[in-house]
PDB file of C-alpha atoms in Angstrom:
ATOM      1  CA  UNK K   1     -48.550  -5.233 -29.241  1.00 52.00           C
ATOM      2  CA  UNK K   2     -49.133  -8.744 -27.878  1.00 57.00           C
ATOM      3  CA  UNK K   3     -46.005 -10.019 -29.631  1.00 57.00           C
ATOM      4  CA  UNK K   4     -43.826  -7.291 -28.097  1.00 57.00           C
ATOM      5  CA  UNK K   5     -45.390  -7.859 -24.697  1.00 48.00           C
ATOM      6  CA  UNK K   6     -44.799 -11.634 -24.955  1.00 48.00           C
ATOM      7  CA  UNK K   7     -41.198 -10.953 -26.009  1.00 49.00           C
ATOM      8  CA  UNK K   8     -40.656  -8.713 -22.950  1.00 40.00           C
ATOM      9  CA  UNK K   9     -42.163 -11.371 -20.665  1.00 46.00           C
ATOM     10  CA  UNK K  10     -39.836 -14.034 -22.120  1.00 43.00           C
ATOM     11  CA  UNK K  11     -36.858 -11.701 -21.757  1.00 40.00           C
ATOM     12  CA  UNK K  12     -37.789 -11.014 -18.129  1.00 45.00           C
ATOM     13  CA  UNK K  13     -38.138 -14.777 -17.411  1.00 49.00           C
ATOM     14  CA  UNK K  14     -34.780 -15.497 -19.058  1.00 44.00           C
ATOM     15  CA  UNK K  15     -33.028 -12.775 -17.066  1.00 43.00           C
ATOM     16  CA  UNK K  16     -34.679 -13.924 -13.832  1.00 46.00           C
ATOM     17  CA  UNK K  17     -33.570 -17.499 -14.446  1.00 44.00           C
ATOM     18  CA  UNK K  18     -30.021 -16.322 -15.188  1.00 43.00           C
ATOM     19  CA  UNK K  19     -29.820 -14.326 -11.940  1.00 41.00           C
ATOM     20  CA  UNK K  20     -31.260 -17.167  -9.882  1.00 40.00           C
ATOM     21  CA  UNK K  21     -28.609 -19.564 -11.233  1.00 42.00           C
ATOM     22  CA  UNK K  22     -25.782 -17.358 -10.032  1.00 40.00           C
ATOM     23  CA  UNK K  23     -24.372 -18.313  -6.667  1.00 43.00           C
ATOM     24  CA  UNK K  24     -25.582 -16.091  -3.859  1.00 49.00           C
ATOM     25  CA  UNK K  25     -23.095 -13.979  -1.943  1.00 57.00           C
ATOM     26  CA  UNK K  26     -21.394 -15.978   0.761  1.00 71.00           C
ATOM     27  CA  UNK K  27     -23.058 -15.591   4.116  1.00 89.00           C
ATOM     28  CA  UNK K  28     -20.902 -13.759   6.637  1.00 94.00           C
ATOM     29  CA  UNK K  29     -21.181 -14.292  10.378  1.00 97.00           C
ATOM     30  CA  UNK K  30     -20.647 -10.598  11.121  1.00 97.00           C
ATOM     31  CA  UNK K  31     -19.986 -10.912  14.864  1.00 97.00           C
ATOM     32  CA  UNK K  32     -17.562 -13.830  14.390  1.00 97.00           C
ATOM     33  CA  UNK K  33     -15.621 -12.023  11.657  1.00 98.00           C
ATOM     34  CA  UNK K  34     -15.652  -8.757  13.621  1.00 98.00           C
ATOM     35  CA  UNK K  35     -14.122 -10.557  16.623  1.00 98.00           C
ATOM     36  CA  UNK K  36     -11.493 -12.188  14.379  1.00 98.00           C
ATOM     37  CA  UNK K  37     -10.581  -8.819  12.833  1.00 98.00           C
ATOM     38  CA  UNK K  38     -10.285  -7.156  16.244  1.00 98.00           C
ATOM     39  CA  UNK K  39      -8.071 -10.050  17.394  1.00 98.00           C
ATOM     40  CA  UNK K  40      -5.726  -9.532  14.408  1.00 98.00           C
ATOM     41  CA  UNK K  41      -5.504  -5.794  15.124  1.00 97.00           C
ATOM     42  CA  UNK K  42      -4.820  -6.465  18.818  1.00 96.00           C
ATOM     43  CA  UNK K  43      -2.136  -9.047  17.919  1.00 97.00           C
ATOM     44  CA  UNK K  44      -0.494  -6.602  15.507  1.00 97.00           C
ATOM     45  CA  UNK K  45      -0.422  -3.855  18.165  1.00 94.00           C
ATOM     46  CA  UNK K  46       0.796  -6.098  20.990  1.00 94.00           C
ATOM     47  CA  UNK K  47       3.501  -7.794  18.919  1.00 96.00           C
ATOM     48  CA  UNK K  48       4.646  -4.384  17.650  1.00 95.00           C
ATOM     49  CA  UNK K  49       5.195  -3.039  21.174  1.00 92.00           C
ATOM     50  CA  UNK K  50       6.816  -6.338  22.231  1.00 93.00           C
ATOM     51  CA  UNK K  51       9.025  -6.085  19.121  1.00 95.00           C
ATOM     52  CA  UNK K  52       8.123  -9.674  18.212  1.00 96.00           C
ATOM     53  CA  UNK K  53       8.922  -9.510  14.514  1.00 97.00           C
ATOM     54  CA  UNK K  54       7.500 -12.902  13.472  1.00 98.00           C
ATOM     55  CA  UNK K  55       4.193 -12.386  15.325  1.00 98.00           C
ATOM     56  CA  UNK K  56       3.918  -8.829  13.988  1.00 98.00           C
ATOM     57  CA  UNK K  57       4.692  -9.922  10.410  1.00 98.00           C
ATOM     58  CA  UNK K  58       2.098 -12.718  10.590  1.00 98.00           C
ATOM     59  CA  UNK K  59      -0.725 -10.164  10.814  1.00 98.00           C
ATOM     60  CA  UNK K  60       0.048  -8.601   7.422  1.00 98.00           C
ATOM     61  CA  UNK K  61      -0.587  -9.442   3.790  1.00 98.00           C
ATOM     62  CA  UNK K  62       2.981 -10.047   2.622  1.00 97.00           C
ATOM     63  CA  UNK K  63       2.387  -8.784  -0.888  1.00 97.00           C
ATOM     64  CA  UNK K  64       3.358  -6.046  -3.349  1.00 98.00           C
ATOM     65  CA  UNK K  65      -0.311  -4.942  -3.132  1.00 97.00           C
ATOM     66  CA  UNK K  66       0.051  -4.002   0.562  1.00 98.00           C
ATOM     67  CA  UNK K  67      -0.138  -0.264   1.292  1.00 98.00           C
ATOM     68  CA  UNK K  68       0.557   1.904   4.336  1.00 98.00           C
ATOM     69  CA  UNK K  69       0.046   5.660   4.738  1.00 98.00           C
ATOM     70  CA  UNK K  70       0.549   7.486   7.993  1.00 97.00           C
ATOM     71  CA  UNK K  71       0.926  10.949   9.454  1.00 97.00           C
ATOM     72  CA  UNK K  72       2.470  11.859  12.799  1.00 94.00           C
ATOM     73  CA  UNK K  73       4.059  15.197  13.639  1.00 93.00           C
ATOM     74  CA  UNK K  74       6.697  13.254  15.622  1.00 89.00           C
ATOM     75  CA  UNK K  75       8.202  11.920  12.373  1.00 89.00           C
ATOM     76  CA  UNK K  76      10.902  14.156  10.889  1.00 91.00           C
ATOM     77  CA  UNK K  77       9.175  13.699   7.506  1.00 94.00           C
ATOM     78  CA  UNK K  78       5.641  13.942   9.040  1.00 94.00           C
ATOM     79  CA  UNK K  79       4.187  11.554   6.416  1.00 97.00           C
ATOM     80  CA  UNK K  80       5.343   8.002   5.922  1.00 96.00           C
ATOM     81  CA  UNK K  81       4.196   5.403   3.412  1.00 97.00           C
ATOM     82  CA  UNK K  82       5.019   1.992   2.001  1.00 97.00           C
ATOM     83  CA  UNK K  83       3.901   0.573  -1.332  1.00 98.00           C
ATOM     84  CA  UNK K  84       4.377  -3.154  -0.951  1.00 98.00           C
ATOM     85  CA  UNK K  85       5.103  -5.028   2.259  1.00 98.00           C
ATOM     86  CA  UNK K  86       8.827  -5.621   1.626  1.00 98.00           C
ATOM     87  CA  UNK K  87       9.926  -2.084   2.547  1.00 96.00           C
ATOM     88  CA  UNK K  88       7.802  -1.952   5.723  1.00 97.00           C
ATOM     89  CA  UNK K  89       8.983  -5.429   6.718  1.00 97.00           C
ATOM     90  CA  UNK K  90      12.657  -4.490   6.292  1.00 97.00           C
ATOM     91  CA  UNK K  91      12.208  -1.217   8.206  1.00 96.00           C
ATOM     92  CA  UNK K  92      10.401  -2.890  11.142  1.00 96.00           C
ATOM     93  CA  UNK K  93      12.894  -5.746  11.346  1.00 97.00           C
ATOM     94  CA  UNK K  94      15.746  -3.207  11.666  1.00 97.00           C
ATOM     95  CA  UNK K  95      13.725  -1.110  14.162  1.00 95.00           C
ATOM     96  CA  UNK K  96      12.980  -4.108  16.396  1.00 96.00           C
ATOM     97  CA  UNK K  97      16.571  -5.374  16.257  1.00 96.00           C
ATOM     98  CA  UNK K  98      17.848  -1.902  17.245  1.00 96.00           C
ATOM     99  CA  UNK K  99      15.232  -1.665  20.046  1.00 94.00           C
ATOM    100  CA  UNK K 100      14.003   1.663  18.666  1.00 92.00           C
ATOM    101  CA  UNK K 101      10.245   1.211  19.073  1.00 89.00           C
ATOM    102  CA  UNK K 102       8.536   4.231  20.636  1.00 87.00           C
ATOM    103  CA  UNK K 103       5.775   3.955  23.212  1.00 88.00           C
ATOM    104  CA  UNK K 104       6.652   0.352  24.168  1.00 89.00           C
ATOM    105  CA  UNK K 105       4.157  -0.951  26.675  1.00 83.00           C
ATOM    106  CA  UNK K 106       1.606   1.746  25.929  1.00 91.00           C
ATOM    107  CA  UNK K 107      -2.090   0.975  26.048  1.00 93.00           C
ATOM    108  CA  UNK K 108      -4.586   1.790  23.342  1.00 95.00           C
ATOM    109  CA  UNK K 109      -8.297   2.407  23.564  1.00 96.00           C
ATOM    110  CA  UNK K 110     -10.474   2.301  20.466  1.00 97.00           C
ATOM    111  CA  UNK K 111     -13.810   4.009  19.940  1.00 98.00           C
ATOM    112  CA  UNK K 112     -16.082   5.130  17.107  1.00 98.00           C
ATOM    113  CA  UNK K 113     -15.545   1.734  15.460  1.00 98.00           C
ATOM    114  CA  UNK K 114     -16.977   1.084  12.018  1.00 98.00           C
ATOM    115  CA  UNK K 115     -16.843  -2.236  10.146  1.00 98.00           C
ATOM    116  CA  UNK K 116     -17.658  -3.334   6.615  1.00 98.00           C
ATOM    117  CA  UNK K 117     -17.163  -7.061   6.205  1.00 98.00           C
ATOM    118  CA  UNK K 118     -17.585  -9.383   3.229  1.00 97.00           C
ATOM    119  CA  UNK K 119     -16.449 -12.993   2.872  1.00 96.00           C
ATOM    120  CA  UNK K 120     -12.930 -12.130   1.681  1.00 97.00           C
ATOM    121  CA  UNK K 121     -12.378  -8.451   2.480  1.00 98.00           C
ATOM    122  CA  UNK K 122     -13.139  -6.045   5.298  1.00 98.00           C
ATOM    123  CA  UNK K 123     -12.448  -2.528   6.382  1.00 97.00           C
ATOM    124  CA  UNK K 124     -12.331  -1.244   9.906  1.00 98.00           C
ATOM    125  CA  UNK K 125     -12.042   2.382  10.973  1.00 98.00           C
ATOM    126  CA  UNK K 126     -11.690   3.665  14.526  1.00 98.00           C
ATOM    127  CA  UNK K 127     -10.389   6.441  16.743  1.00 98.00           C
ATOM    128  CA  UNK K 128      -7.428   5.343  18.835  1.00 97.00           C
ATOM    129  CA  UNK K 129      -6.227   6.903  22.086  1.00 97.00           C
ATOM    130  CA  UNK K 130      -2.753   5.941  23.299  1.00 95.00           C
ATOM    131  CA  UNK K 131      -1.549   6.186  26.904  1.00 96.00           C
ATOM    132  CA  UNK K 132       1.586   5.321  28.848  1.00 94.00           C
ATOM    133  CA  UNK K 133       0.841   2.060  30.599  1.00 89.00           C
ATOM    134  CA  UNK K 134       1.760   2.953  34.189  1.00 90.00           C
ATOM    135  CA  UNK K 135       1.084   6.696  34.371  1.00 94.00           C
ATOM    136  CA  UNK K 136      -1.849   6.845  31.910  1.00 95.00           C
ATOM    137  CA  UNK K 137      -0.186   9.939  30.412  1.00 95.00           C
ATOM    138  CA  UNK K 138      -1.938  10.739  27.133  1.00 96.00           C
ATOM    139  CA  UNK K 139       0.382  10.077  24.177  1.00 94.00           C
ATOM    140  CA  UNK K 140      -1.900  10.833  21.249  1.00 95.00           C
ATOM    141  CA  UNK K 141      -5.138  10.380  19.364  1.00 97.00           C
ATOM    142  CA  UNK K 142      -5.265   9.006  15.847  1.00 97.00           C
ATOM    143  CA  UNK K 143      -7.798   8.198  13.179  1.00 98.00           C
ATOM    144  CA  UNK K 144      -7.088   4.644  12.044  1.00 98.00           C
ATOM    145  CA  UNK K 145      -8.036   2.618   8.966  1.00 98.00           C
ATOM    146  CA  UNK K 146      -7.398  -1.041   8.304  1.00 98.00           C
ATOM    147  CA  UNK K 147      -8.346  -2.927   5.178  1.00 98.00           C
ATOM    148  CA  UNK K 148      -8.024  -6.668   5.582  1.00 98.00           C
ATOM    149  CA  UNK K 149      -8.081  -9.600   3.184  1.00 98.00           C
ATOM    150  CA  UNK K 150      -8.548 -13.255   3.922  1.00 97.00           C
ATOM    151  CA  UNK K 151      -5.550 -15.396   3.113  1.00 97.00           C
ATOM    152  CA  UNK K 152      -5.866 -19.127   3.733  1.00 95.00           C
ATOM    153  CA  UNK K 153      -8.916 -18.396   5.903  1.00 96.00           C
ATOM    154  CA  UNK K 154      -7.076 -15.854   8.110  1.00 97.00           C
ATOM    155  CA  UNK K 155      -7.531 -12.089   8.132  1.00 98.00           C
ATOM    156  CA  UNK K 156      -4.406 -10.157   7.124  1.00 98.00           C
ATOM    157  CA  UNK K 157      -3.859  -6.404   7.097  1.00 98.00           C
ATOM    158  CA  UNK K 158      -3.646  -5.264   3.465  1.00 98.00           C
ATOM    159  CA  UNK K 159      -3.783  -1.527   4.204  1.00 98.00           C
ATOM    160  CA  UNK K 160      -2.660   0.319   7.330  1.00 98.00           C
ATOM    161  CA  UNK K 161      -3.559   3.973   7.671  1.00 98.00           C
ATOM    162  CA  UNK K 162      -3.204   6.332  10.608  1.00 97.00           C
ATOM    163  CA  UNK K 163      -3.358  10.061  11.089  1.00 98.00           C
ATOM    164  CA  UNK K 164      -2.350  11.461  14.466  1.00 97.00           C
ATOM    165  CA  UNK K 165      -3.884  14.704  15.624  1.00 96.00           C
ATOM    166  CA  UNK K 166      -1.343  17.414  16.479  1.00 94.00           C
ATOM    167  CA  UNK K 167      -0.789  17.608  20.221  1.00 88.00           C
ATOM    168  CA  UNK K 168      -2.012  20.631  22.126  1.00 80.00           C
ATOM    169  CA  UNK K 169       0.794  22.303  24.088  1.00 62.00           C
ATOM    170  CA  UNK K 170      -0.730  21.422  27.482  1.00 50.00           C
ATOM    171  CA  UNK K 171      -1.221  17.772  26.401  1.00 54.00           C
ATOM    172  CA  UNK K 172       2.382  17.424  25.246  1.00 51.00           C
ATOM    173  CA  UNK K 173       3.810  18.417  28.635  1.00 50.00           C
TER     174      UNK K 173
END
């Protein structure tokens, strides 16, 4: 019994030493990273409505791994998606050049924010309310998801998800 017990003790010591030699998870300054993520989301939204293609594009992970899924009853197809950034980039470039961006100049308010942040990846979910800038007419509410990755020390949007609630008849008028 003593031999088995000694063997278990040695095994425990060896495993403990192995775990202690592994590098600890990188410390994350949560508030700093949260502010940086919110700044990227704000820049993406503002540059989108200003139709500033280069500024808008700079907020995204330009990669085949990028994903976007969205639902809005205002789309003829209702659901839109992009697997890889190339197709979204080409579509937005054409949209901006044709001056076909909807809700230009609208304002957005975010609530029910939830963050999960690690050293190289984060996700951010929130409710978003959109309004016409001057009249404050309600345009829509959406549930939003962003997954971000760090690229060269900067947060980039790797996943963009939104789901707009159907408009009530009295809200739409």
